[in-house]
Amino acid sequence: MPQPQHLFPAHGLMKVFVFTPAGTVQFFESLSCPDIFAYFVIPGEIGNAVLILGPWTRIIFLVLLPVMIDAMLQHLVSEWLFSAPGGG
């Protein structure tokens, strides 16, 4: 089973290579989030590869905390899974 620290970089790289940064910005705008947030979230998620190695885990956690709180709030509003009616 993948560990959470392995999912952060994969999630960030998906925003770069699959959705593209411009698409990610549009998605954030569709959620009524300021588009500038996308430019913080993408490198934040990719940079979490450091969590796999172990150093600075607590510092990275504190940096990621606002990102994860916002992601949690977005998922609470529109269900958890993308396969759910209305998205995820």
Coordinates of C-alpha atoms in Angstrom, one line a residue:
M1 CA 0.0 0.0 0.0
P2 CA 1.4 3.4 -0.9
Q3 CA 2.5 5.6 2.0
P4 CA 1.1 9.2 2.2
Q5 CA 4.6 10.7 1.6
H6 CA 4.8 8.8 -1.7
L7 CA 1.5 10.2 -2.9
F8 CA 2.3 13.9 -2.5
P9 CA 5.0 14.0 -5.3
A10 CA 2.8 11.9 -7.6
H11 CA -0.2 14.2 -7.0
G12 CA 2.0 17.3 -7.7
L13 CA 3.5 15.8 -10.8
M14 CA 0.0 15.0 -12.1
K15 CA -0.8 18.7 -11.8
V16 CA 2.2 19.5 -14.0
F17 CA 2.1 16.7 -16.6
V18 CA -1.6 15.7 -16.8
F19 CA -3.6 18.8 -16.0
T20 CA -0.8 21.3 -16.8
P21 CA -0.2 24.4 -14.5
A22 CA -2.7 26.4 -16.5
G23 CA -5.4 23.7 -16.1
T24 CA -4.6 23.5 -12.4
V25 CA -5.1 27.3 -12.1
Q26 CA -8.4 27.0 -13.8
F27 CA -9.5 24.2 -11.5
F28 CA -8.6 26.3 -8.4
E29 CA -10.6 29.2 -9.8
S30 CA -13.6 26.9 -10.4
L31 CA -13.4 26.1 -6.6
S32 CA -13.4 29.9 -5.9
C33 CA -9.8 29.7 -4.6
P34 CA -7.4 32.4 -5.7
D35 CA -5.4 31.3 -8.7
I36 CA -2.2 32.1 -6.9
F37 CA -2.8 29.1 -4.6
A38 CA -2.1 26.7 -7.5
Y39 CA 1.4 28.1 -7.9
F40 CA 2.1 27.3 -4.2
V41 CA 0.4 23.9 -4.1
I42 CA 2.2 22.4 -7.2
P43 CA 5.8 22.9 -5.9
G44 CA 4.7 22.2 -2.4
E45 CA 3.4 18.7 -3.4
I46 CA 6.4 17.9 -5.6
G47 CA 8.8 19.1 -3.0
N48 CA 7.4 16.7 -0.5
A49 CA 9.7 14.0 -2.0
V50 CA 11.9 15.1 0.9
L51 CA 9.4 13.3 3.2
I52 CA 10.5 10.0 1.7
L53 CA 14.0 10.7 2.7
G54 CA 13.1 11.8 6.2
P55 CA 14.9 15.0 6.9
W56 CA 12.9 18.1 7.9
T57 CA 9.7 16.1 8.2
R58 CA 8.2 18.4 10.8
I59 CA 9.0 21.6 8.9
I60 CA 7.6 20.2 5.7
F61 CA 4.5 19.1 7.6
L62 CA 3.9 22.6 8.9
V63 CA 4.4 24.1 5.4
L64 CA 1.9 21.5 4.0
L65 CA -0.7 21.9 6.7
P66 CA -2.6 24.8 5.1
V67 CA -2.6 23.0 1.8
M68 CA -4.0 19.9 3.3
I69 CA -6.6 21.7 5.4
D70 CA -7.8 23.4 2.2
A71 CA -7.9 20.1 0.3
M72 CA -9.9 18.5 3.1
L73 CA -12.4 21.4 3.1
Q74 CA -12.8 21.1 -0.7
H75 CA -13.4 17.3 -0.4
L76 CA -15.9 17.7 2.4
V77 CA -18.0 20.0 0.3
S78 CA -18.0 17.9 -2.9
E79 CA -17.7 14.3 -1.5
W80 CA -14.4 12.4 -1.1
L81 CA -14.1 10.4 -4.3
F82 CA -13.9 11.6 -7.9
S83 CA -16.2 8.6 -8.8
A84 CA -18.9 10.1 -6.6
P85 CA -21.8 12.0 -8.3
G86 CA -20.7 15.6 -8.7
G87 CA -16.9 14.9 -8.6
G88 CA -14.6 14.7 -5.6

